[in-house]
Amino acid sequence: MAKIHPFKAVRPPKDKAGLVASRPYEDYSIGELTAELEYNPYSFLHIINPGYKFQHEITGEKRFELVRNRYLEFKEEETLIQDEEPCYYFYKIITRNKTFSGIIAAASVQDYEENFIKKHEDTIAARETLFKDYLKVVGFNTEPVLLTYPDSEVINEAIQNAMLDAPEYEFSTHNKETHYLWKICEPEVVDNIRQEFASMQELYIADGHHRSASSFLLAQESKEANPHHTGDEPYNYFMSFLIAESELKIYEYSRLVTDLNGWSKEEFLMQLDEWFRIENRGMEVYSPSNKHHFNMYLDGEFYSLYLRMTNYKFDNSLSSLDTYILYEKLLKPILGIHDLRNDSRISYIHGKNDLIKIKTKVDSKEFAVGFGMLPLTIKEIKEVADEGLTMPPKSTYIEPKLRSGLTIYEF
């Protein structure tokens, strides 16, 4: 039984929505960031980068406090205003090649704790604690966790009916995306959506494992500090964007490695031969068409690598993932990459980028070899989560990616 509740969002007025909304901070180049901060006083980036006001780099708890101050200033100036009643928020993004529609709502930390909201990635304790401390000081969350649910006719009908009306927000962005938001507060519609989610046995985290884990830590800490805890306090929930499984877009991450771990090219290929059938494709840009097939770019040539199925043993859902196979049979034993998160010898490119980018980086001698594979499926992700297992880091790049600042959840 999933508890997915409406909430009173803090958000920009209609005329400023496109100006306030920002991409994630790390997505901006230095030039883009500087221009946005210099010429757009309404950008949410002013809140999450408070040091710009003082022309000074600020870190740690002092930065958290200044983020809080900038946020309060935006509210005082009515660049951000809180809704008076709890609502669901239907959000639609039209990109160059896909349309995404879903619901922004508050998900339960108790559901997360009891595994009604299932995970498939490991988190890093230090990052969990850092973000928990950040949330505690600033008192709000603006980046929803991406949750996915089984396709539902009830929810789909509610979304489609809402979209017959004029949206609360409609604006386009520099990367040719169009964003829409509808506010849904009618009691009957809200109750139908709440009950439909309550009938679901589980939800799955698609993106945002650290954000959900940090929200859980904050809830535990807040509960212990509150002698009058009831379970209904805002800290018992975290903001989420819920999207049907069929609407997710899952990309792969390609792997790039700086060197061959001391092997010559010929020795390296012979090492691969134990687990893979190798075919030199020359300058033909080869892209895998089946699971357990990989592409490799090495020394100016493309190769196809097919897993030798008679040699490999599939023990569980994790062992069948191509990201796991590549790590266990190639990256770790042959190239000596043991820590996929922190080893400086490995880098990643998500599959929205062309294989030509891998070729360019290897040809430039920045990397010695690159590997690609098919993206994982939602079925594979759910199977790993259902078995309580965790995928290798950088196994998926999942869209949609929402803008920050359009809906804000206060604790």
CSV table of C-alpha atoms in Angstrom, one decimal:
chain,number,residue,atom,x,y,z
A,1,MET,CA,0.0,0.0,0.0
A,2,ALA,CA,1.8,3.1,-1.2
A,3,LYS,CA,1.1,6.4,0.5
A,4,ILE,CA,1.3,9.1,-2.1
A,5,HIS,CA,-0.1,12.4,-0.9
A,6,PRO,CA,-0.8,15.9,-2.3
A,7,PHE,CA,1.1,18.8,-0.7
A,8,LYS,CA,1.2,22.6,-0.6
A,9,ALA,CA,4.0,23.4,-3.1
A,10,VAL,CA,6.0,26.5,-3.0
A,11,ARG,CA,6.4,27.7,-6.6
A,12,PRO,CA,6.8,30.7,-8.9
A,13,PRO,CA,3.8,32.7,-10.1
A,14,LYS,CA,2.8,31.9,-13.7
A,15,ASP,CA,4.6,34.8,-15.3
A,16,LYS,CA,8.0,33.9,-13.8
A,17,ALA,CA,7.9,30.0,-14.0
A,18,GLY,CA,10.2,29.8,-17.1
A,19,LEU,CA,12.6,32.3,-15.5
A,20,VAL,CA,12.9,30.6,-12.2
A,21,ALA,CA,13.2,27.0,-13.5
A,22,SER,CA,16.7,25.7,-13.9
A,23,ARG,CA,18.5,22.6,-14.9
A,24,PRO,CA,20.5,20.7,-12.2
A,25,TYR,CA,23.5,22.9,-11.1
A,26,GLU,CA,26.1,20.4,-12.4
A,27,ASP,CA,24.6,20.4,-15.9
A,28,TYR,CA,25.8,24.0,-16.6
A,29,SER,CA,29.1,24.9,-18.1
A,30,ILE,CA,31.0,27.8,-16.3
A,31,GLY,CA,30.0,30.1,-19.1
A,32,GLU,CA,26.3,29.1,-19.0
A,33,LEU,CA,26.2,29.4,-15.2
A,34,THR,CA,27.9,32.9,-15.2
A,35,ALA,CA,25.5,34.2,-17.9
A,36,GLU,CA,22.4,32.8,-16.1
A,37,LEU,CA,23.4,34.3,-12.8
A,38,GLU,CA,24.4,37.7,-14.4
A,39,TYR,CA,21.4,38.3,-16.5
A,40,ASN,CA,18.5,36.4,-14.9
A,41,PRO,CA,17.7,37.6,-11.3
A,42,TYR,CA,14.8,35.1,-11.0
A,43,SER,CA,16.8,32.0,-11.7
A,44,PHE,CA,16.7,29.3,-9.0
A,45,LEU,CA,20.4,29.1,-9.4
A,46,HIS,CA,20.7,32.2,-7.2
A,47,ILE,CA,19.3,30.1,-4.3
A,48,ILE,CA,21.5,27.1,-4.8
A,49,ASN,CA,24.6,29.1,-5.6
A,50,PRO,CA,24.4,31.9,-2.9
A,51,GLY,CA,28.1,32.7,-3.1
A,52,TYR,CA,27.6,34.5,-6.4
A,53,LYS,CA,26.0,37.4,-4.5
A,54,PHE,CA,29.3,37.9,-2.6
A,55,GLN,CA,31.6,36.9,-5.5
A,56,HIS,CA,33.0,34.2,-3.2
A,57,GLU,CA,33.1,30.4,-3.2
A,58,ILE,CA,31.2,29.2,-0.1
A,59,THR,CA,31.1,25.6,1.1
A,60,GLY,CA,29.9,23.6,4.1
A,61,GLU,CA,27.2,24.6,6.6
A,62,LYS,CA,27.7,28.3,5.8
A,63,ARG,CA,26.6,27.6,2.3
A,64,PHE,CA,23.6,25.8,3.6
A,65,GLU,CA,22.6,28.8,5.7
A,66,LEU,CA,23.0,31.2,2.8
A,67,VAL,CA,20.9,28.9,0.5
A,68,ARG,CA,18.2,29.2,3.2
A,69,ASN,CA,18.6,33.0,3.2
A,70,ARG,CA,18.3,33.3,-0.6
A,71,TYR,CA,15.2,31.0,-0.5
A,72,LEU,CA,13.5,33.2,2.1
A,73,GLU,CA,14.4,36.3,0.0
A,74,PHE,CA,12.7,34.8,-3.0
A,75,LYS,CA,9.6,34.1,-0.9
A,76,GLU,CA,9.6,37.7,0.6
A,77,GLU,CA,9.8,39.1,-2.9
A,78,GLU,CA,7.0,36.8,-4.0
A,79,THR,CA,9.1,35.2,-6.6
A,80,LEU,CA,8.0,32.0,-4.8
A,81,ILE,CA,4.6,31.6,-3.3
A,82,GLN,CA,3.1,28.7,-1.4
A,83,ASP,CA,-0.2,27.2,-2.5
A,84,GLU,CA,-3.0,27.4,0.1
A,85,GLU,CA,-4.3,23.8,-0.2
A,86,PRO,CA,-2.6,20.4,-0.8
A,87,CYS,CA,-2.5,19.5,-4.5
A,88,TYR,CA,-1.1,17.0,-6.9
A,89,TYR,CA,0.9,18.6,-9.8
A,90,PHE,CA,0.7,17.0,-13.2
A,91,TYR,CA,3.9,17.7,-15.1
A,92,LYS,CA,4.5,17.2,-18.8
A,93,ILE,CA,7.8,17.6,-20.8
A,94,ILE,CA,8.0,17.5,-24.6
A,95,THR,CA,11.6,16.9,-25.7
A,96,ARG,CA,12.9,16.6,-29.3
A,97,ASN,CA,12.1,12.9,-29.4
A,98,LYS,CA,9.8,12.0,-26.5
A,99,THR,CA,6.9,13.2,-24.3
A,100,PHE,CA,6.9,12.5,-20.6
A,101,SER,CA,3.9,12.9,-18.3
A,102,GLY,CA,3.6,12.2,-14.5
A,103,ILE,CA,2.6,13.4,-11.1
A,104,ILE,CA,4.6,15.4,-8.6
A,105,ALA,CA,3.5,14.4,-5.1
A,106,ALA,CA,4.8,13.5,-1.6
A,107,ALA,CA,6.0,9.9,-1.1
A,108,SER,CA,6.3,8.2,2.3
A,109,VAL,CA,9.6,7.6,4.1
A,110,GLN,CA,7.9,4.7,5.9
A,111,ASP,CA,7.2,3.1,2.5
A,112,TYR,CA,10.9,3.6,1.7
A,113,GLU,CA,11.9,2.0,5.0
A,114,GLU,CA,9.5,-1.0,4.6
A,115,ASN,CA,10.6,-1.5,1.0
A,116,PHE,CA,7.3,-0.7,-0.6
A,117,ILE,CA,9.5,1.8,-2.4
A,118,LYS,CA,12.2,-0.5,-3.8
A,119,LYS,CA,15.8,0.4,-4.6
A,120,HIS,CA,18.3,-1.0,-7.0
A,121,GLU,CA,21.4,1.0,-6.4
A,122,ASP,CA,23.9,1.3,-3.5
A,123,THR,CA,24.3,4.7,-1.8
A,124,ILE,CA,27.3,6.2,-0.2
A,125,ALA,CA,26.8,6.9,3.5
A,126,ALA,CA,28.9,10.1,3.5
A,127,ARG,CA,26.7,11.6,0.6
A,128,GLU,CA,23.5,10.5,2.4
A,129,THR,CA,24.6,12.3,5.6
A,130,LEU,CA,25.8,15.4,3.7
A,131,PHE,CA,22.5,15.9,1.9
A,132,LYS,CA,20.5,15.1,5.0
A,133,ASP,CA,22.4,17.9,6.8
A,134,TYR,CA,21.7,20.2,3.8
A,135,LEU,CA,18.0,19.4,3.9
A,136,LYS,CA,17.8,20.0,7.7
A,137,VAL,CA,19.3,23.5,7.4
A,138,VAL,CA,17.6,24.7,4.2
A,139,GLY,CA,14.2,23.2,5.1
A,140,PHE,CA,13.0,22.4,1.6
A,141,ASN,CA,13.5,20.0,-1.3
A,142,THR,CA,13.3,21.0,-5.0
A,143,GLU,CA,14.6,17.9,-6.8
A,144,PRO,CA,12.0,15.2,-6.8
A,145,VAL,CA,12.9,11.5,-6.6
A,146,LEU,CA,11.9,9.7,-9.8
A,147,LEU,CA,9.5,6.9,-8.9
A,148,THR,CA,7.9,4.5,-11.4
A,149,TYR,CA,4.7,2.6,-11.1
A,150,PRO,CA,2.8,0.0,-13.2
A,151,ASP,CA,0.7,1.6,-15.9
A,152,SER,CA,-2.7,2.6,-14.5
A,153,GLU,CA,-5.8,3.4,-16.5
A,154,VAL,CA,-7.1,5.4,-13.5
A,155,ILE,CA,-4.1,7.7,-13.2
A,156,ASN,CA,-3.7,7.9,-17.0
A,157,GLU,CA,-7.3,9.1,-17.3
A,158,ALA,CA,-6.9,11.6,-14.6
A,159,ILE,CA,-3.8,13.1,-16.3
A,160,GLN,CA,-5.5,13.2,-19.7
A,161,ASN,CA,-8.6,14.9,-18.3
A,162,ALA,CA,-6.5,17.5,-16.5
A,163,MET,CA,-4.6,18.3,-19.7
A,164,LEU,CA,-7.9,19.3,-21.4
A,165,ASP,CA,-7.7,22.5,-19.3
A,166,ALA,CA,-5.2,25.3,-19.8
A,167,PRO,CA,-2.0,24.5,-17.8
A,168,GLU,CA,-0.8,26.6,-14.9
A,169,TYR,CA,2.6,26.8,-16.6
A,170,GLU,CA,3.7,26.5,-20.2
A,171,PHE,CA,7.2,27.5,-21.3
A,172,SER,CA,10.0,26.5,-23.6
A,173,THR,CA,13.7,26.2,-22.9
A,174,HIS,CA,17.0,26.8,-24.8
A,175,ASN,CA,17.4,23.1,-25.5
A,176,LYS,CA,14.0,23.0,-27.3
A,177,GLU,CA,12.0,21.4,-24.5
A,178,THR,CA,8.5,22.5,-23.6
A,179,HIS,CA,7.3,22.2,-20.0
A,180,TYR,CA,3.7,22.2,-18.7
A,181,LEU,CA,2.3,22.0,-15.2
A,182,TRP,CA,-1.3,21.6,-14.0
A,183,LYS,CA,-2.4,22.0,-10.4
A,184,ILE,CA,-4.9,19.3,-9.3
A,185,CYS,CA,-6.8,20.1,-6.1
A,186,GLU,CA,-10.3,18.9,-6.7
A,187,PRO,CA,-11.1,16.6,-3.7
A,188,GLU,CA,-12.7,13.8,-5.9
A,189,VAL,CA,-9.8,13.7,-8.3
A,190,VAL,CA,-7.2,13.9,-5.5
A,191,ASP,CA,-9.0,11.0,-3.6
A,192,ASN,CA,-9.1,8.8,-6.7
A,193,ILE,CA,-5.4,9.2,-7.3
A,194,ARG,CA,-4.5,8.6,-3.7
A,195,GLN,CA,-6.6,5.4,-3.6
A,196,GLU,CA,-5.2,4.2,-6.8
A,197,PHE,CA,-1.6,4.5,-5.5
A,198,ALA,CA,-2.7,2.9,-2.2
A,199,SER,CA,-3.8,-0.2,-4.2
A,200,MET,CA,-0.3,-0.7,-5.6
A,201,GLN,CA,2.0,-3.2,-3.8
A,202,GLU,CA,5.2,-1.5,-4.7
A,203,LEU,CA,6.9,1.4,-6.4
A,204,TYR,CA,10.4,1.6,-7.7
A,205,ILE,CA,13.1,4.3,-7.5
A,206,ALA,CA,14.2,5.0,-11.1
A,207,ASP,CA,16.5,7.9,-10.1
A,208,GLY,CA,17.3,9.6,-6.8
A,209,HIS,CA,18.6,6.9,-4.5
A,210,HIS,CA,20.7,9.3,-2.4
A,211,ARG,CA,17.9,11.9,-2.2
A,212,SER,CA,15.4,9.3,-0.9
A,213,ALA,CA,18.0,7.9,1.5
A,214,SER,CA,18.8,11.4,2.8
A,215,SER,CA,15.1,12.1,3.3
A,216,PHE,CA,14.8,8.9,5.3
A,217,LEU,CA,17.7,9.9,7.6
A,218,LEU,CA,16.2,13.4,8.1
A,219,ALA,CA,12.8,11.8,9.0
A,220,GLN,CA,14.5,9.5,11.6
A,221,GLU,CA,16.4,12.4,13.1
A,222,SER,CA,13.4,14.7,13.2
A,223,LYS,CA,11.2,12.0,14.7
A,224,GLU,CA,13.7,11.4,17.6
A,225,ALA,CA,13.8,15.1,18.2
A,226,ASN,CA,10.1,15.6,18.3
A,227,PRO,CA,8.3,14.3,21.4
A,228,HIS,CA,4.9,15.0,19.8
A,229,HIS,CA,5.7,13.1,16.6
A,230,THR,CA,2.5,11.9,14.9
A,231,GLY,CA,3.7,10.6,11.5
A,232,ASP,CA,1.8,13.3,9.6
A,233,GLU,CA,4.6,15.9,9.8
A,234,PRO,CA,6.0,17.0,6.4
A,235,TYR,CA,9.4,15.4,7.2
A,236,ASN,CA,7.7,12.0,7.0
A,237,TYR,CA,7.5,12.5,3.2
A,238,PHE,CA,9.7,13.4,0.3
A,239,MET,CA,8.9,15.0,-3.0
A,240,SER,CA,8.7,12.6,-5.9
A,241,PHE,CA,7.8,12.6,-9.6
A,242,LEU,CA,5.8,9.5,-10.3
A,243,ILE,CA,5.7,8.2,-13.9
A,244,ALA,CA,4.3,5.1,-15.5
A,245,GLU,CA,6.9,2.4,-16.4
A,246,SER,CA,6.0,2.6,-20.1
A,247,GLU,CA,6.9,6.3,-20.2
A,248,LEU,CA,10.5,6.0,-18.8
A,249,LYS,CA,13.4,6.4,-21.2
A,250,ILE,CA,16.4,4.3,-20.1
A,251,TYR,CA,19.8,4.8,-21.7
A,252,GLU,CA,23.0,2.9,-21.2
A,253,TYR,CA,26.3,4.3,-19.9
A,254,SER,CA,29.4,3.6,-22.1
A,255,ARG,CA,32.7,2.9,-20.3
A,256,LEU,CA,36.0,4.6,-21.2
A,257,VAL,CA,39.3,3.4,-19.7
A,258,THR,CA,42.6,5.3,-19.8
A,259,ASP,CA,45.0,2.4,-20.4
A,260,LEU,CA,45.1,-1.4,-20.9
A,261,ASN,CA,46.6,-2.1,-17.4
A,262,GLY,CA,50.0,-3.0,-18.8
A,263,TRP,CA,48.8,-5.3,-21.6
A,264,SER,CA,49.8,-4.8,-25.2
A,265,LYS,CA,46.9,-4.6,-27.7
A,266,GLU,CA,47.5,-8.2,-28.7
A,267,GLU,CA,47.8,-9.5,-25.2
A,268,PHE,CA,44.6,-7.6,-24.2
A,269,LEU,CA,42.6,-9.2,-27.0
A,270,MET,CA,43.9,-12.7,-26.1
A,271,GLN,CA,42.7,-12.0,-22.5
A,272,LEU,CA,39.3,-11.1,-23.8
A,273,ASP,CA,39.0,-14.3,-25.8
A,274,GLU,CA,38.4,-16.4,-22.7
A,275,TRP,CA,34.9,-14.9,-22.1
A,276,PHE,CA,34.1,-13.2,-25.4
A,277,ARG,CA,33.9,-14.1,-29.1
A,278,ILE,CA,35.7,-11.2,-30.8
A,279,GLU,CA,35.2,-9.8,-34.3
A,280,ASN,CA,37.2,-6.9,-35.7
A,281,ARG,CA,34.7,-4.6,-37.5
A,282,GLY,CA,37.4,-2.2,-38.7
A,283,MET,CA,35.9,1.3,-39.3
A,284,GLU,CA,32.3,0.0,-39.2
A,285,VAL,CA,30.5,1.7,-36.3
A,286,TYR,CA,29.2,-1.3,-34.6
A,287,SER,CA,26.3,-1.0,-32.1
A,288,PRO,CA,25.0,-4.1,-30.2
A,289,SER,CA,21.5,-5.4,-31.1
A,290,ASN,CA,21.2,-8.2,-28.5
A,291,LYS,CA,21.8,-8.6,-24.8
A,292,HIS,CA,25.2,-9.9,-23.8
A,293,HIS,CA,26.7,-8.3,-26.9
A,294,PHE,CA,29.2,-5.4,-26.4
A,295,ASN,CA,30.9,-3.0,-28.7
A,296,MET,CA,34.6,-2.0,-28.2
A,297,TYR,CA,36.7,0.7,-29.8
A,298,LEU,CA,40.4,0.2,-29.6
A,299,ASP,CA,43.4,1.6,-31.5
A,300,GLY,CA,41.3,3.1,-34.3
A,301,GLU,CA,39.0,0.1,-34.9
A,302,PHE,CA,35.6,-1.1,-33.7
A,303,TYR,CA,35.1,-4.7,-32.3
A,304,SER,CA,32.0,-6.7,-31.4
A,305,LEU,CA,32.3,-8.8,-28.2
A,306,TYR,CA,29.8,-11.6,-27.7
A,307,LEU,CA,29.7,-13.3,-24.3
A,308,ARG,CA,30.5,-17.0,-24.5
A,309,MET,CA,27.3,-18.3,-23.1
A,310,THR,CA,28.5,-21.9,-22.5
A,311,ASN,CA,31.2,-20.6,-20.2
A,312,TYR,CA,29.1,-18.1,-18.2
A,313,LYS,CA,26.8,-19.1,-15.3
A,314,PHE,CA,23.6,-17.0,-14.7
A,315,ASP,CA,22.9,-17.2,-10.9
A,316,ASN,CA,20.4,-14.4,-10.4
A,317,SER,CA,19.0,-11.2,-12.0
A,318,LEU,CA,22.2,-9.3,-11.2
A,319,SER,CA,24.5,-11.8,-13.0
A,320,SER,CA,22.5,-11.4,-16.2
A,321,LEU,CA,23.0,-7.6,-16.4
A,322,ASP,CA,25.4,-6.5,-19.1
A,323,THR,CA,26.9,-3.9,-16.8
A,324,TYR,CA,27.7,-6.6,-14.3
A,325,ILE,CA,29.1,-9.0,-16.9
A,326,LEU,CA,31.4,-6.3,-18.3
A,327,TYR,CA,32.6,-5.5,-14.8
A,328,GLU,CA,33.1,-9.1,-13.6
A,329,LYS,CA,34.7,-10.5,-16.7
A,330,LEU,CA,36.6,-7.6,-18.2
A,331,LEU,CA,36.9,-4.4,-16.3
A,332,LYS,CA,38.0,-5.9,-12.9
A,333,PRO,CA,40.0,-9.0,-13.8
A,334,ILE,CA,41.7,-7.7,-17.0
A,335,LEU,CA,41.8,-3.9,-16.7
A,336,GLY,CA,42.2,-3.8,-12.9
A,337,ILE,CA,39.2,-1.5,-12.4
A,338,HIS,CA,37.8,-2.5,-8.9
A,339,ASP,CA,36.1,0.7,-7.8
A,340,LEU,CA,33.7,1.8,-10.5
A,341,ARG,CA,32.8,5.0,-8.5
A,342,ASN,CA,36.2,6.3,-7.6
A,343,ASP,CA,38.8,4.8,-9.9
A,344,SER,CA,40.2,7.8,-11.9
A,345,ARG,CA,41.1,5.4,-14.8
A,346,ILE,CA,37.4,4.9,-15.8
A,347,SER,CA,34.9,7.5,-17.1
A,348,TYR,CA,31.3,7.2,-18.4
A,349,ILE,CA,29.3,8.6,-21.3
A,350,HIS,CA,25.5,8.2,-21.2
A,351,GLY,CA,23.9,6.7,-24.2
A,352,LYS,CA,22.2,9.9,-25.4
A,353,ASN,CA,25.6,10.7,-26.8
A,354,ASP,CA,26.8,9.1,-30.1
A,355,LEU,CA,29.3,6.2,-30.3
A,356,ILE,CA,31.3,8.7,-32.3
A,357,LYS,CA,32.1,10.5,-29.0
A,358,ILE,CA,33.7,7.3,-27.7
A,359,LYS,CA,35.8,7.1,-30.9
A,360,THR,CA,36.8,10.8,-30.6
A,361,LYS,CA,38.0,10.4,-27.0
A,362,VAL,CA,40.0,7.2,-27.8
A,363,ASP,CA,41.5,8.7,-31.0
A,364,SER,CA,42.6,11.8,-29.0
A,365,LYS,CA,44.6,9.4,-26.7
A,366,GLU,CA,42.7,10.6,-23.7
A,367,PHE,CA,41.5,7.0,-23.3
A,368,ALA,CA,42.8,3.7,-24.6
A,369,VAL,CA,39.6,1.8,-25.0
A,370,GLY,CA,35.8,2.3,-24.9
A,371,PHE,CA,32.9,-0.1,-24.4
A,372,GLY,CA,29.2,0.1,-25.1
A,373,MET,CA,26.1,-2.1,-24.6
A,374,LEU,CA,22.4,-2.1,-24.9
A,375,PRO,CA,20.4,-0.1,-22.2
A,376,LEU,CA,18.9,-2.1,-19.4
A,377,THR,CA,15.1,-2.6,-19.4
A,378,ILE,CA,12.6,-1.7,-16.6
A,379,LYS,CA,12.0,-5.4,-16.2
A,380,GLU,CA,15.7,-6.0,-15.4
A,381,ILE,CA,15.7,-3.1,-13.0
A,382,LYS,CA,12.6,-4.4,-11.1
A,383,GLU,CA,14.0,-7.9,-10.9
A,384,VAL,CA,17.2,-6.7,-9.3
A,385,ALA,CA,15.2,-4.6,-6.8
A,386,ASP,CA,12.8,-7.4,-6.1
A,387,GLU,CA,15.7,-9.7,-5.2
A,388,GLY,CA,17.2,-7.1,-2.9
A,389,LEU,CA,20.3,-6.8,-5.1
A,390,THR,CA,22.1,-3.7,-6.3
A,391,MET,CA,23.4,-2.9,-9.8
A,392,PRO,CA,26.9,-1.7,-10.6
A,393,PRO,CA,27.3,2.1,-10.5
A,394,LYS,CA,26.4,3.9,-13.8
A,395,SER,CA,24.2,1.1,-15.0
A,396,THR,CA,21.4,3.4,-16.2
A,397,TYR,CA,20.8,7.0,-17.3
A,398,ILE,CA,17.0,7.6,-17.0
A,399,GLU,CA,14.8,10.3,-18.3
A,400,PRO,CA,12.9,12.5,-17.7
A,401,LYS,CA,15.1,15.0,-15.8
A,402,LEU,CA,12.9,17.7,-14.2
A,403,ARG,CA,13.7,21.4,-13.8
A,404,SER,CA,14.5,22.7,-10.3
A,405,GLY,CA,12.4,25.5,-8.7
A,406,LEU,CA,9.0,24.7,-10.3
A,407,THR,CA,7.6,22.9,-7.2
A,408,ILE,CA,9.3,23.0,-3.8
A,409,TYR,CA,8.5,20.8,-0.9
A,410,GLU,CA,9.0,22.3,2.6
A,411,PHE,CA,9.6,20.3,5.7
